[in-house]
Short mmCIF file of C-alpha atoms in Angstrom, two decimals:
data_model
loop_
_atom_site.label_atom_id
_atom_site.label_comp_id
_atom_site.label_asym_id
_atom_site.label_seq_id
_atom_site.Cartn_x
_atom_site.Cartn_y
_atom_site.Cartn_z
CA UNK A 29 64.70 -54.82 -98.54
CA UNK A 30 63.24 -56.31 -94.81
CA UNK A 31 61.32 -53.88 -92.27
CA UNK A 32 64.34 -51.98 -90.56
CA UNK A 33 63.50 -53.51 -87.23
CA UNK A 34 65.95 -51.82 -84.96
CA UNK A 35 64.22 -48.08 -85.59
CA UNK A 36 61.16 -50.13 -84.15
CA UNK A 37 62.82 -51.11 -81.26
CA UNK A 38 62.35 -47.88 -79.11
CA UNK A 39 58.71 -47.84 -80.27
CA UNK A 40 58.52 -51.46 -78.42
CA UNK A 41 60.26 -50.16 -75.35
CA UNK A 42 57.78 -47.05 -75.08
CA UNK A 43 54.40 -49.50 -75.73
CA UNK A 44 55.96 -51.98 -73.51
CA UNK A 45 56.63 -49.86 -70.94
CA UNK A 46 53.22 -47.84 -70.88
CA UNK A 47 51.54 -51.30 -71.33
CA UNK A 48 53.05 -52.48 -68.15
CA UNK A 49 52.35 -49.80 -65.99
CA UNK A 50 48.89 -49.45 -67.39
CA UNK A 51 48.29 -53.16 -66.35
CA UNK A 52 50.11 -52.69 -63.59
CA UNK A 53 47.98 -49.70 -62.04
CA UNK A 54 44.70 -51.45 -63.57
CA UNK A 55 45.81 -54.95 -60.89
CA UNK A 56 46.40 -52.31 -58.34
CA UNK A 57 42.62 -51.11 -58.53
CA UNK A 58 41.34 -54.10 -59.13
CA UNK A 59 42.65 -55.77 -55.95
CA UNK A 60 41.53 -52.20 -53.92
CA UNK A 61 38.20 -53.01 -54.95
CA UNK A 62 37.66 -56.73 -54.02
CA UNK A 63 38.61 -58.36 -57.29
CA UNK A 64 36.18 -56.13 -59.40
CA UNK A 65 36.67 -53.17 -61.33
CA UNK A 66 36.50 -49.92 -59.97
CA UNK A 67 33.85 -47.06 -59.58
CA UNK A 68 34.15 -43.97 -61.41
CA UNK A 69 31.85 -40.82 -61.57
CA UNK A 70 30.94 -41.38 -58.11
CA UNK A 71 28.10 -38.55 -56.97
CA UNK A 72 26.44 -38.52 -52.98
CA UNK A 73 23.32 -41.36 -54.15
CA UNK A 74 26.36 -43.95 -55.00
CA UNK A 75 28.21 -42.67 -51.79
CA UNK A 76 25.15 -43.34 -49.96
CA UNK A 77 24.77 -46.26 -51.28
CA UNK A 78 28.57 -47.58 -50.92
CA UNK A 79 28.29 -46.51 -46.93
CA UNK A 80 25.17 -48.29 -46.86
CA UNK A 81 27.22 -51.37 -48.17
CA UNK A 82 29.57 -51.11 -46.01
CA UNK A 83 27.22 -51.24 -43.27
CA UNK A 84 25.20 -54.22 -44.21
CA UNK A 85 28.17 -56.09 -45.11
CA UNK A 86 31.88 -54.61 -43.71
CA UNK A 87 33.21 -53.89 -46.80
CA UNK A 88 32.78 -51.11 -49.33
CA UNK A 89 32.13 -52.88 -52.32
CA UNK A 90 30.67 -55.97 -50.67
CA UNK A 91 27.25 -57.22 -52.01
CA UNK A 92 24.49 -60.01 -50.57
CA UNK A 93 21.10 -60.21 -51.64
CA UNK A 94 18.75 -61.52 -48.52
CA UNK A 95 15.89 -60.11 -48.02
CA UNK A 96 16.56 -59.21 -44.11
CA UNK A 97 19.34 -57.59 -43.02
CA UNK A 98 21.54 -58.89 -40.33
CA UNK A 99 20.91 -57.35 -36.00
CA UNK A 100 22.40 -54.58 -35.72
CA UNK A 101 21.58 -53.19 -39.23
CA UNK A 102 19.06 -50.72 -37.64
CA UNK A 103 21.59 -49.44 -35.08
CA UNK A 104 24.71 -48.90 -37.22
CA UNK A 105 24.04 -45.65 -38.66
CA UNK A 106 26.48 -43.53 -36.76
CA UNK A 107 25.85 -40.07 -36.25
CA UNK A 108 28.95 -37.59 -36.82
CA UNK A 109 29.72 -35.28 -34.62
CA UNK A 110 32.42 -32.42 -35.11
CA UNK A 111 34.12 -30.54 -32.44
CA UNK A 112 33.30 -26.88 -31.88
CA UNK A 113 35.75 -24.65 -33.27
CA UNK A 114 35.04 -21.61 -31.10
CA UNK B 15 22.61 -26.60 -37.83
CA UNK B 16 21.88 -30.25 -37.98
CA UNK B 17 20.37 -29.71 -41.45
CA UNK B 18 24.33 -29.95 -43.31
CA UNK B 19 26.40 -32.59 -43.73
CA UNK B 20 29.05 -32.82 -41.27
CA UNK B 21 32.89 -32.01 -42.73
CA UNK B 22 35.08 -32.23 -40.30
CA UNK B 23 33.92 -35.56 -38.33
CA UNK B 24 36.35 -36.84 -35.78
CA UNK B 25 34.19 -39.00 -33.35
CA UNK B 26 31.28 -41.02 -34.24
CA UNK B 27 27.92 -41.45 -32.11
CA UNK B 28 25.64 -44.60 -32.06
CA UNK B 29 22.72 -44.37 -30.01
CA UNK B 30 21.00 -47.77 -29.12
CA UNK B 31 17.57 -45.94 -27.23
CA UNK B 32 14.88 -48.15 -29.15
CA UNK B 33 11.89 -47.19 -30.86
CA UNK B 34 8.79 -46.86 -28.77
CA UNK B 35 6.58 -49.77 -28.46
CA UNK B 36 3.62 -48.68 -30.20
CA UNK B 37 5.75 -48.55 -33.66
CA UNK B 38 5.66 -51.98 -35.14
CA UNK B 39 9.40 -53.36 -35.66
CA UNK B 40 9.67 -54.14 -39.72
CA UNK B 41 13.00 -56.19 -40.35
CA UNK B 42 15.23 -53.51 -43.01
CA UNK B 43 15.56 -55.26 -46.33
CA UNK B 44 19.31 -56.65 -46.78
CA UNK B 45 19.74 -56.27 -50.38
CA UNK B 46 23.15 -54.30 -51.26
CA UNK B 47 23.27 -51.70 -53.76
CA UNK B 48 23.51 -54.15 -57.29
CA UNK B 49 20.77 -56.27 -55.94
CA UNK B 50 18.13 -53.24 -55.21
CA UNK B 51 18.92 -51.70 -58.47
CA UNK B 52 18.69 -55.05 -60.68
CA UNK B 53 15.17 -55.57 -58.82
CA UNK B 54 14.41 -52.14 -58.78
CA UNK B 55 12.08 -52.12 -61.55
CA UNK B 56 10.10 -55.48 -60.22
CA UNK B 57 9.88 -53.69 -56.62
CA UNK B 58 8.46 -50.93 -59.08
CA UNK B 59 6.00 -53.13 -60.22
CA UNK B 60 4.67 -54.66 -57.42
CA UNK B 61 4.78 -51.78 -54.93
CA UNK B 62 3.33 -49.10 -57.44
CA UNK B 63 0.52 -48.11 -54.74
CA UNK B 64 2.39 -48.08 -51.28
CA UNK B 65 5.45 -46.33 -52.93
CA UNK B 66 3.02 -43.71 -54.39
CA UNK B 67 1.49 -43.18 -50.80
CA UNK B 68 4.77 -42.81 -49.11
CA UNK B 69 5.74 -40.32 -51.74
CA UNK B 70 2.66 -38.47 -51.26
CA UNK B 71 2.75 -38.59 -47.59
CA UNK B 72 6.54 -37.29 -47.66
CA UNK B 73 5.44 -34.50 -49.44
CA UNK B 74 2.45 -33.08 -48.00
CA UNK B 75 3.84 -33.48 -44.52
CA UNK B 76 6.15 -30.20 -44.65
CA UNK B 77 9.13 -31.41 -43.37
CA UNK B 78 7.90 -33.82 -40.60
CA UNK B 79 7.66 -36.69 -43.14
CA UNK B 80 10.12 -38.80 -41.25
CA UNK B 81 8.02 -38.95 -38.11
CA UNK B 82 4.26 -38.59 -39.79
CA UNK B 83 4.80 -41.39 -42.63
CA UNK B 84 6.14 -44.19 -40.89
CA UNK B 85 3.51 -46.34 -41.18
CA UNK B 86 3.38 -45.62 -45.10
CA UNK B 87 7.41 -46.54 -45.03
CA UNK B 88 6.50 -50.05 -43.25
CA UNK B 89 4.38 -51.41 -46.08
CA UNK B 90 7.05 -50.27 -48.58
CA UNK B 91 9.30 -52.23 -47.00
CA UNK B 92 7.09 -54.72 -46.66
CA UNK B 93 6.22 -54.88 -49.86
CA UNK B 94 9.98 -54.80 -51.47
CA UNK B 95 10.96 -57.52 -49.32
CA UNK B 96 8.35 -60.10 -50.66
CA UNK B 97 9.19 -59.00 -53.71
CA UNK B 98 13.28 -59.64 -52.97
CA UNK B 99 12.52 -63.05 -51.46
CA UNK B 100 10.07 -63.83 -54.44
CA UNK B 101 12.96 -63.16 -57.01
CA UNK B 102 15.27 -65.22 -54.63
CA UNK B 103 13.02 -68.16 -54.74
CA UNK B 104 12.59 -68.61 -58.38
CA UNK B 105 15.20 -66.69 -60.22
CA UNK B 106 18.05 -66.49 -58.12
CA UNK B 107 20.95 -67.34 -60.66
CA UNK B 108 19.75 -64.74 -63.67
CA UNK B 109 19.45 -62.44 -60.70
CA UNK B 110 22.66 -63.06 -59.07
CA UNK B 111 24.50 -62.63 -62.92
CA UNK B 112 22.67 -59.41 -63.35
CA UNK B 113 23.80 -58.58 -60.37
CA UNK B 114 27.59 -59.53 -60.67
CA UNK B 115 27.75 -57.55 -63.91
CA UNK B 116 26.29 -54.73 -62.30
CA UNK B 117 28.97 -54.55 -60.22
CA UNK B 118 31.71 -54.90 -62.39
CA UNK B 119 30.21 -51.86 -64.75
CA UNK B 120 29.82 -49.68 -61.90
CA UNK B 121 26.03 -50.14 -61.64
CA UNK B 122 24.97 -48.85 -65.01
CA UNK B 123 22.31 -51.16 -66.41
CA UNK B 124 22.85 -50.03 -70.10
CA UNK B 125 26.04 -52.24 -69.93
CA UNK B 126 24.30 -55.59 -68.61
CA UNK B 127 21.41 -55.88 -71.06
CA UNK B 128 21.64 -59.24 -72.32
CA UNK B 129 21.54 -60.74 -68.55
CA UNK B 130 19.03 -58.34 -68.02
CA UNK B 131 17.01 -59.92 -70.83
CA UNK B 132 17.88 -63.12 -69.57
CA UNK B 133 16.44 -61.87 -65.89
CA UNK B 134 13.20 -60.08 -67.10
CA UNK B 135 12.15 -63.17 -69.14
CA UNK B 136 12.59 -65.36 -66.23
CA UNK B 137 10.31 -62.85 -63.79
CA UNK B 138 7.85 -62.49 -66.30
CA UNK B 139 7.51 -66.39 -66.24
CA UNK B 140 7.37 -67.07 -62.55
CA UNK B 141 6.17 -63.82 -60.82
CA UNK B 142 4.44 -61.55 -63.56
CA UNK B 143 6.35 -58.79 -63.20
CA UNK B 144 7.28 -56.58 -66.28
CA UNK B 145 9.73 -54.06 -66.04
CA UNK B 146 8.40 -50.90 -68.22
CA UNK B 147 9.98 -47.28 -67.87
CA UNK B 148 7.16 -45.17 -67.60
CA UNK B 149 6.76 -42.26 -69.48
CA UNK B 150 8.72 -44.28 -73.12
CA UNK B 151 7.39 -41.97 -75.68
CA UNK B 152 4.72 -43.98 -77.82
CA UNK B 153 5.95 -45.99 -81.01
CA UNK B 154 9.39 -45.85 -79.92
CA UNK B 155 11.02 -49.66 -78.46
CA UNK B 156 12.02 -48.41 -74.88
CA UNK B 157 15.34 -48.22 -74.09
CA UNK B 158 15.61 -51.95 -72.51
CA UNK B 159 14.75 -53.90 -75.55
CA UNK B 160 16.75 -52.26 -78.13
CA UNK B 161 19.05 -54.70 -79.91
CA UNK B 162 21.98 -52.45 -80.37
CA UNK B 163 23.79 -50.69 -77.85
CA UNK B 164 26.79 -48.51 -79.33
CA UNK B 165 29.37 -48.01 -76.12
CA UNK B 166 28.74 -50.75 -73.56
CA UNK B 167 31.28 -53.68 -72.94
CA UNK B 168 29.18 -56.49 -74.62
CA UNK B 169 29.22 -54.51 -78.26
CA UNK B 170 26.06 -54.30 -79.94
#
């Protein structure tokens, strides 16, 4: 007797399916994040660190390594101001 | 009140007033965030003394540290900036793959070892440096030179 292939056939839908969205979603954040994978477990140090990337190079997962950073470096901090609520 | 972050931000402020003239402009280093943390160690290395007096300084200066230690915060720049351009000068492709990989394994280092290796060997070479965790527990390999590695990307 052969392998009953058409009870398989759903089974290949439902892994074809899940395997395309997977990839799918996994292009999607790899294009968000300039062609490399994606940051997880994120805590305020790697925020820091991620604005401080962005800073020194406009975007947020954008590295260089010179030793000097470019004018304006010093200035670009902003501070961040709220309105008053009362 | 300026003491929290802010959470509801809707304008931003940038204030160009520069520094007085008696403080000594130091150029900030331009390293990103996988660069500093793959020379981290070497910076370590080299800068053992200033970074220890700019840690002490912070510390004993209740709370004024940012405008008392200034002076101790130029030389560690100083410092981590030749080291930067030394590792630039002689290493720079190890140190730009231990880099890259960094990056793609959101900046754990216990994923990148064997460009790590790779890195280390070549700064020990040229500039001396050793990277060593201190505090390893004696007769036990520290946690950079072990062979296996059980969960990371590049298998054991």
């Amino acid at each position: 007797m052969g392998v009953p292939f058409e009870a398989l056939i759903p089974y290949g839908i439902m892994l074809a399916m899940f395997g395309v969205t997977g990839a799918g979603l996994s292009k999607i954040r790899h294009m968000q994040n300039g062609g490399k994978r994606a940051r997880h477990s994120v805590d305020q140090w790697d925020r820091v660190m991620m604005d401080r990337d962005r800073r020194l190079t406009g975007y947020l997962r954008g590295q260089t390594d010179s030793p000097s950073a470019p004018a304006g470096f010093e200035l670009n901090n902003p501070w961040r101001l709220e309105k008053r609520i009362i | 009140m300026a003491g929290r972050q802010p959470r509801f931000n809707q304008t931003t402020l940038i204030d160009t007033t520069p520094l007085p003239a008696e403080i000594p402009p130091v150029t900030e280093i331009g390293s990103s965030s996988a660069p500093l943390l793959s020379a981290s160690f070497f910076i370590g290395a080299r800068c053992k003394p200033y970074n220890d007096d700019f840690m002490q300084c912070k510390s004993e200066s209740n709370g004024k540290g940012e405008i008392d230690c200034l002076k101790e915060g130029r030389k560690v720049t100083r410092c981590a900036r030749s080291v930067i351009e030394d590792v630039n000068k002689h290493c720079l492709e190890e140190f730009r793959k231990h880099w890259t990989c960094l990056d793609n394994n959101n900046q754990q280092l216990w994923q990148c070892r064997p460009a790590e290796w790779k890195l280390n060997k070549c700064v020990f070479d040229n500039l001396k440096l050793e990277k060593v965790i201190p505090d390893t527990p004696a007769g036990e390999t520290p946690v950079h030179l072990k062979k296996r590695s059980t969960y990371s990307h590049h298998g054991p």
